[in-house]
Coordinates of C-alpha atoms and ligand atoms in Angstrom, one line a residue:
M180 CA -37.5 20.8 -25.8
L181 CA -38.3 21.9 -22.3
T182 CA -40.1 19.5 -19.9
D183 CA -42.7 20.6 -17.3
A184 CA -40.0 20.2 -14.7
D185 CA -37.8 22.6 -16.7
L186 CA -40.6 25.1 -17.0
L187 CA -41.0 25.1 -13.2
R188 CA -37.3 25.0 -12.4
Y189 CA -36.3 27.9 -14.7
S190 CA -39.6 29.8 -14.4
R191 CA -38.0 33.0 -13.0
Q192 CA -35.7 33.4 -15.9
L193 CA -38.2 32.2 -18.5
L194 CA -40.4 35.1 -17.4
L195 CA -37.9 37.5 -18.8
P196 CA -39.2 38.7 -22.2
D197 CA -35.8 38.8 -23.8
F198 CA -34.8 35.4 -22.5
G199 CA -37.8 33.1 -22.5
I200 CA -38.0 29.5 -23.9
A201 CA -35.5 30.3 -26.7
G202 CA -32.9 31.5 -24.2
Q203 CA -33.4 28.5 -22.0
E204 CA -33.1 26.1 -24.9
A205 CA -29.9 27.9 -26.0
L206 CA -28.4 27.4 -22.6
A207 CA -29.3 23.7 -22.5
R208 CA -27.6 23.2 -25.9
S209 CA -24.4 25.1 -24.8
T210 CA -21.0 23.8 -23.9
V211 CA -18.9 26.1 -21.7
L212 CA -15.3 25.5 -20.6
I213 CA -14.4 27.1 -17.3
V214 CA -10.6 27.4 -16.7
G215 CA -9.9 27.9 -13.1
L216 CA -12.3 26.8 -10.2
G217 CA -11.1 29.4 -7.8
G218 CA -12.6 32.7 -6.6
L219 CA -13.9 33.7 -10.1
G220 CA -14.8 30.2 -11.3
S221 CA -16.7 29.3 -8.2
P222 CA -19.7 31.7 -8.7
A223 CA -19.4 31.5 -12.5
A224 CA -19.8 27.7 -12.4
L225 CA -22.5 27.7 -9.8
Y226 CA -24.6 30.3 -11.6
L227 CA -24.2 28.6 -15.0
T228 CA -25.1 25.2 -13.6
A229 CA -28.1 26.7 -11.7
A230 CA -29.2 28.5 -14.9
G231 CA -29.3 25.2 -16.9
V232 CA -26.2 25.3 -19.1
G233 CA -26.2 21.9 -20.7
H234 CA -22.5 21.0 -20.7
L235 CA -19.7 22.3 -18.5
R236 CA -16.0 21.4 -18.8
L237 CA -14.1 22.3 -15.6
A238 CA -10.4 22.6 -15.7
D239 CA -8.0 23.1 -12.8
G240 CA -4.7 21.5 -11.8
D241 CA -4.7 22.7 -8.2
I242 CA -6.0 21.1 -5.1
V243 CA -8.3 22.8 -2.5
E244 CA -6.4 24.3 0.3
V245 CA -7.7 25.8 3.5
S246 CA -6.6 29.4 2.5
N247 CA -8.9 29.0 -0.6
L248 CA -12.1 28.7 1.4
Q249 CA -12.2 32.4 2.3
R250 CA -13.3 33.2 -1.3
Q251 CA -13.6 30.0 -3.4
V252 CA -17.2 29.3 -2.4
I253 CA -17.8 26.3 -4.5
H254 CA -15.4 24.3 -2.3
D255 CA -15.9 23.2 1.3
E256 CA -14.0 21.7 4.2
A257 CA -14.8 18.2 3.0
G258 CA -13.1 19.0 -0.3
L259 CA -9.7 19.9 1.2
G260 CA -7.0 18.0 -0.6
L261 CA -9.2 17.2 -3.6
N262 CA -8.5 18.5 -7.1
K263 CA -10.5 21.7 -7.6
A264 CA -12.2 20.6 -10.8
V265 CA -13.3 17.4 -9.0
S266 CA -14.4 19.3 -5.9
A267 CA -16.4 21.7 -8.1
A268 CA -18.0 19.0 -10.1
R269 CA -19.1 17.3 -6.9
R270 CA -20.9 20.4 -5.8
L271 CA -22.4 21.2 -9.2
A272 CA -23.7 17.6 -9.7
A273 CA -25.7 18.1 -6.5
L274 CA -27.0 21.4 -7.7
N275 CA -28.3 20.4 -11.2
S276 CA -28.4 16.8 -12.4
A277 CA -29.3 17.9 -15.9
T278 CA -25.9 19.6 -16.5
S279 CA -23.3 17.2 -17.8
L280 CA -19.9 17.8 -16.1
H281 CA -16.5 17.0 -17.3
A282 CA -13.6 17.6 -14.8
I283 CA -10.2 18.1 -16.3
E284 CA -7.8 17.6 -13.5
Q285 CA -4.8 19.5 -14.8
S286 CA -3.6 22.9 -15.9
L287 CA -4.5 23.2 -19.5
Q288 CA -1.7 23.2 -22.1
G289 CA -0.8 21.6 -25.4
A290 CA -3.1 19.1 -26.9
V291 CA -5.2 18.9 -23.7
L292 CA -5.9 22.6 -23.9
Q293 CA -6.9 22.5 -27.6
D294 CA -9.2 19.5 -27.0
A295 CA -10.9 21.3 -24.1
V296 CA -11.5 24.4 -26.2
V297 CA -12.7 22.7 -29.4
G298 CA -16.4 22.4 -29.6
A299 CA -17.1 24.8 -26.7
D300 CA -19.5 27.7 -27.4
L301 CA -17.7 29.9 -24.9
V302 CA -14.6 29.7 -22.7
L303 CA -14.4 31.4 -19.3
D304 CA -11.0 32.5 -18.3
A305 CA -11.1 32.4 -14.5
S306 CA -7.4 31.4 -14.2
D307 CA -4.7 32.9 -12.1
R308 CA -1.6 32.6 -14.3
F309 CA -0.6 34.9 -17.2
A310 CA 0.8 31.9 -19.1
T311 CA -2.6 30.2 -19.0
R312 CA -4.4 33.3 -20.1
Y313 CA -2.2 33.7 -23.2
A314 CA -2.3 30.0 -24.0
L315 CA -6.1 30.1 -23.7
N316 CA -6.2 33.2 -26.0
R317 CA -4.2 31.3 -28.7
A318 CA -6.3 28.2 -28.4
C319 CA -9.6 30.1 -28.6
L320 CA -8.3 31.9 -31.7
Q321 CA -7.4 28.7 -33.3
A322 CA -10.7 27.0 -32.5
R323 CA -12.7 30.1 -33.2
V324 CA -14.3 30.2 -29.7
P325 CA -15.1 33.4 -27.9
L326 CA -13.1 34.0 -24.6
L327 CA -14.7 35.7 -21.6
S328 CA -12.0 36.8 -19.3
A329 CA -12.3 38.1 -15.7
A330 CA -9.6 39.2 -13.2
A331 CA -9.6 40.6 -9.7
I332 CA -7.1 41.7 -7.1
R333 CA -7.3 43.9 -4.0
F334 CA -10.5 45.9 -4.6
E335 CA -10.1 46.0 -8.4
G336 CA -11.6 43.9 -11.1
Q337 CA -12.1 43.8 -14.8
L338 CA -14.1 41.8 -17.3
A339 CA -13.9 41.5 -21.1
L340 CA -15.4 39.4 -23.8
F341 CA -13.0 38.6 -26.6
D342 CA -15.4 37.7 -29.4
T343 CA -12.7 37.0 -32.0
P344 CA -15.0 34.9 -34.2
G345 CA -17.2 38.0 -34.3
G346 CA -14.3 40.2 -35.4
G347 CA -13.4 41.5 -31.9
A348 CA -10.0 42.0 -30.4
C349 CA -8.2 39.2 -28.5
Y350 CA -6.6 39.1 -25.1
R351 CA -3.2 39.9 -26.5
C352 CA -4.6 43.0 -28.3
L353 CA -5.3 44.3 -24.8
Y354 CA -2.1 43.1 -23.2
P355 CA 0.4 42.9 -26.0
L356 CA 3.5 42.8 -23.9
G357 CA 2.7 39.6 -22.1
G358 CA 2.8 39.0 -18.4
A359 CA 5.2 36.8 -16.5
G360 CA 4.8 34.7 -13.5
D361 CA 2.0 33.5 -11.3
E362 CA -0.9 35.8 -10.5
S363 CA -1.8 33.7 -7.5
L364 CA 1.4 34.9 -6.0
A365 CA 0.3 38.5 -6.6
C366 CA -3.0 37.6 -5.0
A367 CA -1.2 36.1 -2.0
E368 CA 1.0 39.2 -1.6
N369 CA -1.6 41.9 -2.2
G370 CA -4.7 40.3 -0.8
V371 CA -8.3 40.1 -2.0
L372 CA -11.7 40.1 -0.4
G373 CA -14.0 37.2 -1.2
P374 CA -16.9 39.3 -2.4
V375 CA -14.6 41.2 -4.8
V376 CA -13.8 38.0 -6.8
G377 CA -17.5 37.0 -6.2
V378 CA -18.7 40.1 -8.0
L379 CA -16.4 39.5 -10.9
G380 CA -17.2 35.8 -11.1
S381 CA -20.9 36.6 -11.0
L382 CA -20.5 39.2 -13.7
Q383 CA -18.7 36.6 -15.8
A384 CA -21.7 34.2 -15.4
L385 CA -24.1 37.0 -16.3
E386 CA -22.2 37.9 -19.5
A387 CA -21.9 34.2 -20.3
V388 CA -25.7 33.6 -20.0
K389 CA -26.4 36.8 -22.0
F390 CA -24.0 35.8 -24.7
L391 CA -25.3 32.2 -25.0
A392 CA -28.9 33.3 -25.0
G393 CA -28.2 35.8 -27.7
L394 CA -28.7 38.9 -25.6
K395 CA -26.6 42.0 -26.0
S396 CA -23.4 41.7 -23.9
L397 CA -20.0 43.3 -23.5
H398 CA -18.6 43.8 -27.0
D399 CA -15.2 45.3 -27.7
E400 CA -15.1 46.9 -24.3
V401 CA -13.3 46.2 -21.0
L402 CA -15.3 46.8 -17.9
M403 CA -13.0 48.1 -15.1
M404 CA -14.3 48.2 -11.5
D405 CA -13.1 49.7 -8.3
L406 CA -15.1 47.9 -5.7
R407 CA -13.7 50.0 -2.8
S408 CA -15.4 53.1 -4.2
L409 CA -18.0 51.1 -6.1
S410 CA -17.0 53.0 -9.3
Q411 CA -16.7 51.5 -12.7
Y412 CA -15.9 52.6 -16.2
R413 CA -15.4 51.0 -19.6
L414 CA -12.5 51.1 -22.0
R415 CA -12.9 50.7 -25.7
L416 CA -11.1 47.6 -27.0
Q417 CA -9.7 47.5 -30.5
R418 CA -7.8 45.1 -32.5
R419 CA -4.1 45.7 -32.9
P420 CA -2.9 45.2 -36.5
D421 CA 0.4 44.1 -35.1
C422 CA -1.0 41.6 -32.6
A423 CA 1.2 38.6 -32.2
D424 CA -1.8 36.3 -31.7
C425 CA -4.4 37.6 -34.1
G426 CA -2.5 40.0 -36.4
P427 CA -0.8 39.2 -39.7
G428 CA 1.6 36.3 -39.5
S429 CA -0.1 34.9 -36.4
A430 CA -1.3 31.3 -36.4
A431 CA -4.9 32.5 -36.3
Q432 CA -4.4 34.8 -39.3
N433 CA -2.7 32.0 -41.2
A434 CA -5.8 29.9 -40.5
G435 CA -7.8 32.6 -42.2
Q436 CA -9.2 34.3 -39.1
G437 CA -7.4 37.6 -39.1
A438 CA -9.0 40.9 -39.8
Q439 CA -8.0 44.6 -40.0
G440 CA -7.7 46.4 -36.8
V441 CA -7.0 49.8 -35.3
P442 CA -4.1 50.4 -32.8
L443 CA -5.2 50.7 -29.2
A444 CA -4.2 54.1 -27.9
N445 CA -2.1 54.2 -24.8
F446 CA -3.7 51.6 -22.7
S447 CA -1.3 50.4 -20.2
P448 CA -1.8 46.8 -19.0
Q449 CA -2.9 46.4 -15.4
A450 CA -1.6 43.2 -14.1
G451 CA -3.3 41.2 -11.4
S452 CA -5.9 38.6 -10.9
E453 CA -7.7 36.5 -8.5
S454 CA -6.2 33.3 -7.3
Ligands
ZN161 ZN1 -5.1 40.2 -30.9

């Protein structure tokens, strides 16, 4: 039930015919886990909080360093040395007191990861490590939670919603071979402009709001962007019947969540992400 203060605060988005009161109430009821409060997670968390998402879980094991401030706009100089989830929660609490915030001050793995995913309506992968991305994928499959993943490096970015509870492909269907190492190193070696990760993190927030409010969003597609030329295209995303995470024999399949899929033709993984 929206209060008069809510009607004023969210009036600009309430005016949207496809969003309205129902969309706002859906956001207020929603729980979102954001994994990574770096360049992607910064705008994503700010926009979701500003929009009135009811419950945010913020997970990051890193501390704020001075080289982060060029693009991780949720943090500031006063936050240097703080855990990023704590620094982000501090900023978000000042932005919207109606959003409940839970900072998880560690890299998610094992039981902590599963606990963080269970009960969420949506998980935002804004991480910078391949291992985290695959672990998140498996946890989301197990808990039947959709995964919205973004990545950016240099002038390139990509965004995909892995709505596996809705029958969609998973992250490993897209990248079956697995990645190794730390994408933040790739970021440090290859460079990235702040607005590039800002665009991708903002798109992640946009798709999250649309998904939570029941609007049409990315489905079984990967959005690829080249922000140097400002060009973009979409790739069709299909389930792999031999996927190690969602195919036959996988833990998710054994839990009764598998489905038939079609092999993905010749899509070569493109590594890289924001850090
Ligand atoms: Zn899969």
